[in-house]
Amino acid sequence: MRAPWSAMAVVAVVALSGCTAPVALSDSDGRVQVVTTTGILADLVRNVGGNRVVVDSIVPDNADAHAYEPTLRDVRNVVYADVAFSNYLLLEAQNVIKALDANLRGGVPNISLAEGATKYAAEVIPLVEDASLDTVWLGMRVRGTGRQYGANRSSDVLLSATDVSGPGHLVAYLTESFGDPDFYVNSTDGFDPADGYKDDTAVLPPDAHTHMSWAFTEPGVYRLTMEARLAVAQGEKPVELGRQTFTFAVGVDPHSVGGAVLSAGHADIAVDVDQRRLYLYADPHGGGEVHQEVYDPASTVIEVPTKALKQVPSGRGYRFLGRPGDKVYQLPQAVLGRHVHGEIDPHLWQDVGNAQSYVELIRDTLIGVDPAGAMEYRRNADAYLAELTTLDTYVAETIASIPPASRYLVTTHDAFGYLAHAYGIPVAGFVTPNPAVEPSLADRVKLTETIRNLRVRAVFLEPNLRARSSTLVEVAKEQGVRVCPIYGDAFDQDVDTYVRMMRFNADSLKECLS
Amino acid sequence: MSQLTNSIVAVLTAATLAVAPTPAPDGLTQTLDPNQSVASGRAVLEKGHVDLGPRYRDGDWTIQIHDDTAVPPVWRKLSDVVLRVRDAAVERVPDDPAYAFVGQPPGTPVHVVPQTQNQDVVWVGWNTQDPGVMAAISRGVTMNLLGVQGPGGVVVYLQSGNLGAPQVLWDSTKPFPQPLWVETNTHTHANWIFAKPGVYLVAVEFTAELLDGKQVTGRETLRIAVGDSTPVDDAFTAVYTGSLPGTGATPSPAAVAEPDDGGSPLLVGVLVGAGAVLVVALIWVLVRGARIRRRALDQEESA
Ligand SMILES: [Zn+2]
Ligand SMILES: [Zn+2]
C-alpha cells in the first residue's frame, strides 16, 4: 500500500540505504505494510490479514523482547509501515517502543494491543512487584456485636492460641511504625493455660478486624488451635465462644493435606460472637470484606508458599524469629506493596482468551486502515477465533489432567501469570521477575526450597533465555529434576505460530509434570 | 517544601481548650466552634477511624472523608474536616539506618499516625469501598500526592511485615506528583510521619477509568493540625498557595484544591445508606498484653 511520504521519512530512508539486510516492508507493494514488535503479534496479524497484508516483527525469533536493541533494518521497516502493533506495558525494551514512536510516519496507527484489548474484554492481572507479598492476606476478625450478651464497643473479645503443632515455630506478630514487633501468637515459649494464655492472646472489640504477619520457621504442616472468649465488662465471667484448629501448609504442597486451599485474596481467622463459633472468613479473589464467605477450618488449608520465604535480617529486634540469615516462611501483615505502581503484567497472550481480544482489536484496526478488505478481515478473524476457542479448550483440558499435587510451574522469568490464572497451574517460583535482572543468592535459595519442598518434578525454561539462565539449569541439576521447554515471549525454528506455541506448552507441562 | 503563608506557630490558648468538648463515649469528637457562624458543619477528628476516598454518585466523582468515628459513619467534605494529630502520637525516630527516610536524626520526636490503630491517635487510611465507586470502575484508582504545605516534612510509608525495609509511598521532600495505585474494594492504612508540629495541607488527587473508558478525577486538600498546641482554626483557614502539578485528566474547576472560603454554608457529612458496608469494615485494634513480652525481649537483647 502506498501512503504519502513525509519529508522526514524520505530522509530517514536515504540515510539508512547503506544497510544491506533485507527489509520486509516496502512502498512498492500493494498490500498493507504491518510492523509488530514481536513474532507472536506478527503471527496473530498474519492470521487476520491473510493475503492483504505483509507483516514483519522488530524482535526476531529467539531474541528477548525485554532486552532487544533495534537495528537499522528495523527502523526502515518501521518507516514503511502502514500500521504498527506493539504489546506495550513494559514488555518490549524501551528502545523498541522508541523506534516505533520516532519513525512511524504521521497518521500511521500505533496500536498497543495489551492496552487496547481491555476494551475487547481482555482480562488483565496486575504486575506483582514483590512476590513475597503475593500470598493470602490473613488476619483476625470478630464478627457480630454480641448484643445478646450485653456486649458493646468497649467489650473485649479474646482470641487465644492454645496450641501449635508442626515442624517449627509459629509467630504471629505486628511490625509497628518504627519496626518494633508486637506479638499475637508466639509458640517459641509455649502456651500457658495458667495465665489464660495471656501472652498468646489478641484482644479485639466486637465487630473489629486486624492483620498481622504469620511467620513459620520450618517448612511443613502446622496446626494452630485457637479459642475465644467474650468479656462483656470488666470483672464479669467471660462467655466461651468456641475453639477451632486451623491448618497451614508451609512451603509444602497444600493439596496433599486435603481440603480447600486458601492461597490468595483476603482471609481472616474469625470468631463469630453471635453464633459462638470460630471459622475462616475468606474471599480468595478480593481485598474487601464485601465478598468474604465462611470456610470450615476442618476442611481448609491456608497456604504459606515458598515465594514468601525470607531470611531473618541482621537488624535489631528479630531474634524471636531466629538468627540472622535463618529462613522464615511468612505471610505479610500488609499486601498493598504487591503492586503500588499499578502496572499490568504484559504477557496477556498466555491466556488464549486474551489472544482472542488481541485478534478482535487487530481485525478492527486493519479494517480502519484498509476498509476495502473489511469482509476478508472479518472472515479470517472469525475462522481464527474459532481455532483459538478450540485451542483454549485443549490447553485447559491438558493442564487440568495434571494431578493437582504436581501442577506447579517453576520458570526462569515471571511471564506465565496469565497461564497460571487462566488454566489453574500455580506459579510456584521463578528465578527473577525479569530476565534482565541478575539472580541473587537469596533467589537461588528460594528456588531450591521451592523445588525441594513441593517435590517439583520439572522446571521450565524458555529456549530463547537458555544462554542466560544458568541458575535455573544448575539448581534443577542439583535437585535432580528435569528442565523442560516452555515458550513465553518468542518463537524459535521449531515453534513458529501462536497456536503451536500454546499447544506445545500445554503438552510440555503435561509430559514433564505427570 | 513551601511554608504555609498563614501558619501560626502554635500558642495554645486556654479558650481553645475550654470550648473543646470531651470526647463522646463512642469515640466521636466533633468540635463545633461557637465563635464562627459557619462552623456548624466543621468536624475536628482526633481519635478513631477515618478514611480518605473517592465517591461516585450520579456521575459525580468526589473525594471525601469517611468518618467512621460517627455512629453511623458519615462522609464529609475535606474542607469541613481537620484531622488533629495529638501529642499522644509522638514517637522518637529510632537509631536504625532503615528509618533514615524519615529525614530526621535518631531520637527526634515526630508525630506518627500508625498503620495499626493507636487508640489515642486519629487513624487515617484510604479506601476504595464506596459502593458507587466499586460499581463504576473495574480495576482501581490512582491516588496522587500533588503537594504538601507545612512546617516540616511528611512521609507516608508501609510496613509490609515481610522482613523487608519499610516501603515509602509518599515523601513531601521528593518531586510531585507521586502516584500510588489502589485496587478497587480495598482499604489500607499506612504510617504517616509529620516532622514538626503545625498545620499541614496535603493536596491529593484520585483518578480512575470508569468501565465505559471515561476518565474521572478529583482533587482535594486534606487539613491536618499536628500537635496539641496547633490551633485547629488555623488548619481550617489555611490556604494552599503553592502551584500544583497537572496530572490525570483535566480537573473540573470545582474539584481543584480550593479551601472553602468559609462564606458558603458548610454541610454536615452526608449519610450514606450503603455505608453499612464500611461500618463493619475495619476497626483495627491495638493488641494489648503482648507489649509486656516485647519489653522483656528488648531487655534480653540489650543485656
Ligand atoms: Zn482481614
Ligand atoms: Zn480505614
PDB file of C-alpha atoms in Angstrom, chain A residues 124 126 130 132-133 137 141 153 156 173-184 186 189 199-205 207-211 213 287-291 310-311 313 316-319 321 330 332-334 336-342 344, chain B residues 26 68 71 91-94 96 99 102 110 112-116 126 129 134 139 157-164 167 169 179-181 183 185-188 191 193 209 213 277 279-294 297 301:
ATOM      1  CA  VAL A 124      -5.641  -8.175  32.858  1.00  0.00           C
ATOM      2  CA  PRO A 126      -1.622  -6.601  37.910  1.00  0.00           C
ATOM      3  CA  ASP A 130       7.076  -8.168  45.296  1.00  0.00           C
ATOM      4  CA  SER A 132       6.665 -12.284  48.885  1.00  0.00           C
ATOM      5  CA  LEU A 133       3.512 -10.162  49.202  1.00  0.00           C
ATOM      6  CA  TRP A 137      -3.626 -11.849  53.388  1.00  0.00           C
ATOM      7  CA  ARG A 141     -11.699 -10.778  62.927  1.00  0.00           C
ATOM      8  CA  ARG A 153     -17.900  -1.494  71.531  1.00  0.00           C
ATOM      9  CA  ASP A 156     -13.316  -7.347  74.750  1.00  0.00           C
ATOM     10  CA  TYR A 173       3.161 -10.540  65.133  1.00  0.00           C
ATOM     11  CA  LEU A 174       2.780  -6.983  64.083  1.00  0.00           C
ATOM     12  CA  THR A 175       5.587  -4.754  62.844  1.00  0.00           C
ATOM     13  CA  GLU A 176       4.877  -1.322  64.305  1.00  0.00           C
ATOM     14  CA  SER A 177       5.706   2.037  62.700  1.00  0.00           C
ATOM     15  CA  PHE A 178       9.342   2.001  63.740  1.00  0.00           C
ATOM     16  CA  GLY A 179       9.896  -1.717  63.355  1.00  0.00           C
ATOM     17  CA  ASP A 180       9.107  -2.955  66.855  1.00  0.00           C
ATOM     18  CA  PRO A 181       7.263  -6.272  66.915  1.00  0.00           C
ATOM     19  CA  ASP A 182       4.057  -6.738  68.849  1.00  0.00           C
ATOM     20  CA  PHE A 183       3.025 -10.350  69.417  1.00  0.00           C
ATOM     21  CA  TYR A 184      -0.314 -12.068  68.963  1.00  0.00           C
ATOM     22  CA  ASN A 186       4.287 -16.957  69.765  1.00  0.00           C
ATOM     23  CA  ASP A 189       7.851 -20.051  74.678  1.00  0.00           C
ATOM     24  CA  ASP A 199       0.969 -13.877  76.016  1.00  0.00           C
ATOM     25  CA  ASP A 200      -0.773 -15.532  73.077  1.00  0.00           C
ATOM     26  CA  THR A 201      -3.995 -13.576  73.102  1.00  0.00           C
ATOM     27  CA  ALA A 202      -5.302 -10.910  70.775  1.00  0.00           C
ATOM     28  CA  VAL A 203      -7.870  -8.570  72.313  1.00  0.00           C
ATOM     29  CA  LEU A 204     -10.375  -7.063  69.888  1.00  0.00           C
ATOM     30  CA  PRO A 205     -13.664  -5.245  70.403  1.00  0.00           C
ATOM     31  CA  ASP A 207     -17.075  -6.152  65.015  1.00  0.00           C
ATOM     32  CA  ALA A 208     -13.343  -5.485  64.690  1.00  0.00           C
ATOM     33  CA  HIS A 209     -10.643  -6.740  62.430  1.00  0.00           C
ATOM     34  CA  THR A 210      -6.869  -6.612  62.256  1.00  0.00           C
ATOM     35  CA  HIS A 211      -3.979  -8.041  60.270  1.00  0.00           C
ATOM     36  CA  SER A 213       2.407 -11.245  59.887  1.00  0.00           C
ATOM     37  CA  GLY A 287      -9.474  -7.333  49.003  1.00  0.00           C
ATOM     38  CA  GLY A 288     -12.502  -6.056  50.851  1.00  0.00           C
ATOM     39  CA  GLU A 289     -14.933  -7.791  53.167  1.00  0.00           C
ATOM     40  CA  VAL A 290     -17.872  -7.428  50.818  1.00  0.00           C
ATOM     41  CA  HIS A 291     -17.369 -10.847  49.271  1.00  0.00           C
ATOM     42  CA  LYS A 310      12.715 -14.698  53.682  1.00  0.00           C
ATOM     43  CA  GLN A 311      15.850 -14.609  55.726  1.00  0.00           C
ATOM     44  CA  PRO A 313      17.543  -9.730  58.911  1.00  0.00           C
ATOM     45  CA  ARG A 316      17.609  -5.286  65.866  1.00  0.00           C
ATOM     46  CA  GLY A 317      14.534  -6.947  67.176  1.00  0.00           C
ATOM     47  CA  TYR A 318      14.166 -10.050  65.001  1.00  0.00           C
ATOM     48  CA  ARG A 319      15.742 -12.533  67.414  1.00  0.00           C
ATOM     49  CA  LEU A 321      12.396 -15.461  64.579  1.00  0.00           C
ATOM     50  CA  GLN A 330       5.900 -15.622  56.277  1.00  0.00           C
ATOM     51  CA  PRO A 332       2.699 -10.391  55.414  1.00  0.00           C
ATOM     52  CA  GLN A 333       0.655  -8.013  57.550  1.00  0.00           C
ATOM     53  CA  ALA A 334       0.009  -5.688  54.594  1.00  0.00           C
ATOM     54  CA  LEU A 336      -0.550  -3.149  49.312  1.00  0.00           C
ATOM     55  CA  GLY A 337       3.117  -3.223  48.275  1.00  0.00           C
ATOM     56  CA  ARG A 338       2.317  -6.124  45.948  1.00  0.00           C
ATOM     57  CA  HIS A 339       1.526  -3.591  43.240  1.00  0.00           C
ATOM     58  CA  VAL A 340       1.635   0.064  44.268  1.00  0.00           C
ATOM     59  CA  HIS A 341       2.646   1.153  40.784  1.00  0.00           C
ATOM     60  CA  GLY A 342      -0.491  -0.220  39.182  1.00  0.00           C
ATOM     61  CA  ILE A 344      -0.230  -4.671  34.382  1.00  0.00           C
TER      62      ILE A 344
ATOM     63  CA  ASP B  26     -18.241   6.202  71.114  1.00  0.00           C
ATOM     64  CA  ASP B  68     -16.118   6.038  60.970  1.00  0.00           C
ATOM     65  CA  VAL B  71     -22.325   6.283  64.582  1.00  0.00           C
ATOM     66  CA  GLU B  91       7.441   8.841  68.986  1.00  0.00           C
ATOM     67  CA  ARG B  92      11.178   9.185  68.655  1.00  0.00           C
ATOM     68  CA  VAL B  93      12.947   8.337  65.409  1.00  0.00           C
ATOM     69  CA  PRO B  94      14.837   5.080  66.045  1.00  0.00           C
ATOM     70  CA  ASP B  96      18.319   2.491  62.765  1.00  0.00           C
ATOM     71  CA  TYR B  99      14.475   4.746  59.093  1.00  0.00           C
ATOM     72  CA  VAL B 102      12.184   9.899  57.891  1.00  0.00           C
ATOM     73  CA  VAL B 110       7.936  13.194  65.480  1.00  0.00           C
ATOM     74  CA  VAL B 112       3.260   9.276  63.998  1.00  0.00           C
ATOM     75  CA  VAL B 113      -0.145   8.208  62.737  1.00  0.00           C
ATOM     76  CA  PRO B 114       0.478   4.486  62.720  1.00  0.00           C
ATOM     77  CA  GLN B 115      -0.552   1.821  60.269  1.00  0.00           C
ATOM     78  CA  THR B 116      -2.252  -0.093  63.066  1.00  0.00           C
ATOM     79  CA  TRP B 126      -7.844   5.313  52.489  1.00  0.00           C
ATOM     80  CA  GLN B 129     -15.084   0.772  49.002  1.00  0.00           C
ATOM     81  CA  MET B 134     -16.954  -0.236  43.206  1.00  0.00           C
ATOM     82  CA  ARG B 139      -9.540  -2.213  38.469  1.00  0.00           C
ATOM     83  CA  TYR B 157       5.096   4.507  54.378  1.00  0.00           C
ATOM     84  CA  LEU B 158       4.070   0.922  54.743  1.00  0.00           C
ATOM     85  CA  GLN B 159       5.349  -1.815  56.984  1.00  0.00           C
ATOM     86  CA  SER B 160       4.500  -4.908  54.965  1.00  0.00           C
ATOM     87  CA  GLY B 161       5.711  -7.138  57.741  1.00  0.00           C
ATOM     88  CA  ASN B 162       7.661  -9.363  55.366  1.00  0.00           C
ATOM     89  CA  LEU B 163      11.033  -8.643  56.984  1.00  0.00           C
ATOM     90  CA  GLY B 164      11.711  -6.154  54.201  1.00  0.00           C
ATOM     91  CA  GLN B 167       8.186   0.955  51.817  1.00  0.00           C
ATOM     92  CA  LEU B 169       4.725   5.598  49.417  1.00  0.00           C
ATOM     93  CA  PRO B 179       1.111   8.408  42.156  1.00  0.00           C
ATOM     94  CA  LEU B 180       0.050   5.350  44.074  1.00  0.00           C
ATOM     95  CA  TRP B 181      -2.101   2.582  42.662  1.00  0.00           C
ATOM     96  CA  GLU B 183      -7.162  -1.507  43.793  1.00  0.00           C
ATOM     97  CA  ASN B 185     -12.610  -2.664  47.083  1.00  0.00           C
ATOM     98  CA  THR B 186      -9.552  -2.236  49.225  1.00  0.00           C
ATOM     99  CA  HIS B 187      -8.923  -0.467  52.465  1.00  0.00           C
ATOM    100  CA  THR B 188      -5.431   0.431  53.554  1.00  0.00           C
ATOM    101  CA  ASN B 191       2.182   5.117  58.680  1.00  0.00           C
ATOM    102  CA  ILE B 193       5.064  10.879  59.956  1.00  0.00           C
ATOM    103  CA  GLU B 209     -11.002   4.954  34.478  1.00  0.00           C
ATOM    104  CA  GLY B 213     -13.456   4.082  29.429  1.00  0.00           C
ATOM    105  CA  VAL B 277     -20.597  -1.931  54.273  1.00  0.00           C
ATOM    106  CA  VAL B 279     -19.267   0.154  59.291  1.00  0.00           C
ATOM    107  CA  VAL B 280     -18.435  -3.489  59.554  1.00  0.00           C
ATOM    108  CA  ALA B 281     -15.150  -2.575  57.992  1.00  0.00           C
ATOM    109  CA  LEU B 282     -12.007  -2.437  59.872  1.00  0.00           C
ATOM    110  CA  ILE B 283     -11.718  -1.244  63.352  1.00  0.00           C
ATOM    111  CA  TRP B 284      -8.164  -2.313  63.755  1.00  0.00           C
ATOM    112  CA  VAL B 285      -7.058  -2.571  67.256  1.00  0.00           C
ATOM    113  CA  LEU B 286      -4.048  -2.345  69.312  1.00  0.00           C
ATOM    114  CA  VAL B 287      -3.213  -5.627  70.867  1.00  0.00           C
ATOM    115  CA  ARG B 288      -2.547  -5.333  74.479  1.00  0.00           C
ATOM    116  CA  GLY B 289      -0.600  -7.575  76.764  1.00  0.00           C
ATOM    117  CA  ALA B 290       1.842  -8.633  74.150  1.00  0.00           C
ATOM    118  CA  ARG B 291       3.805  -5.468  74.736  1.00  0.00           C
ATOM    119  CA  ILE B 292       4.926  -6.808  78.065  1.00  0.00           C
ATOM    120  CA  ARG B 293       6.673  -9.615  76.302  1.00  0.00           C
ATOM    121  CA  ARG B 294       8.312  -7.284  73.852  1.00  0.00           C
ATOM    122  CA  LEU B 297      12.644  -9.262  74.775  1.00  0.00           C
ATOM    123  CA  GLU B 301      18.513  -8.015  73.532  1.00  0.00           C
TER     124      GLU B 301
END
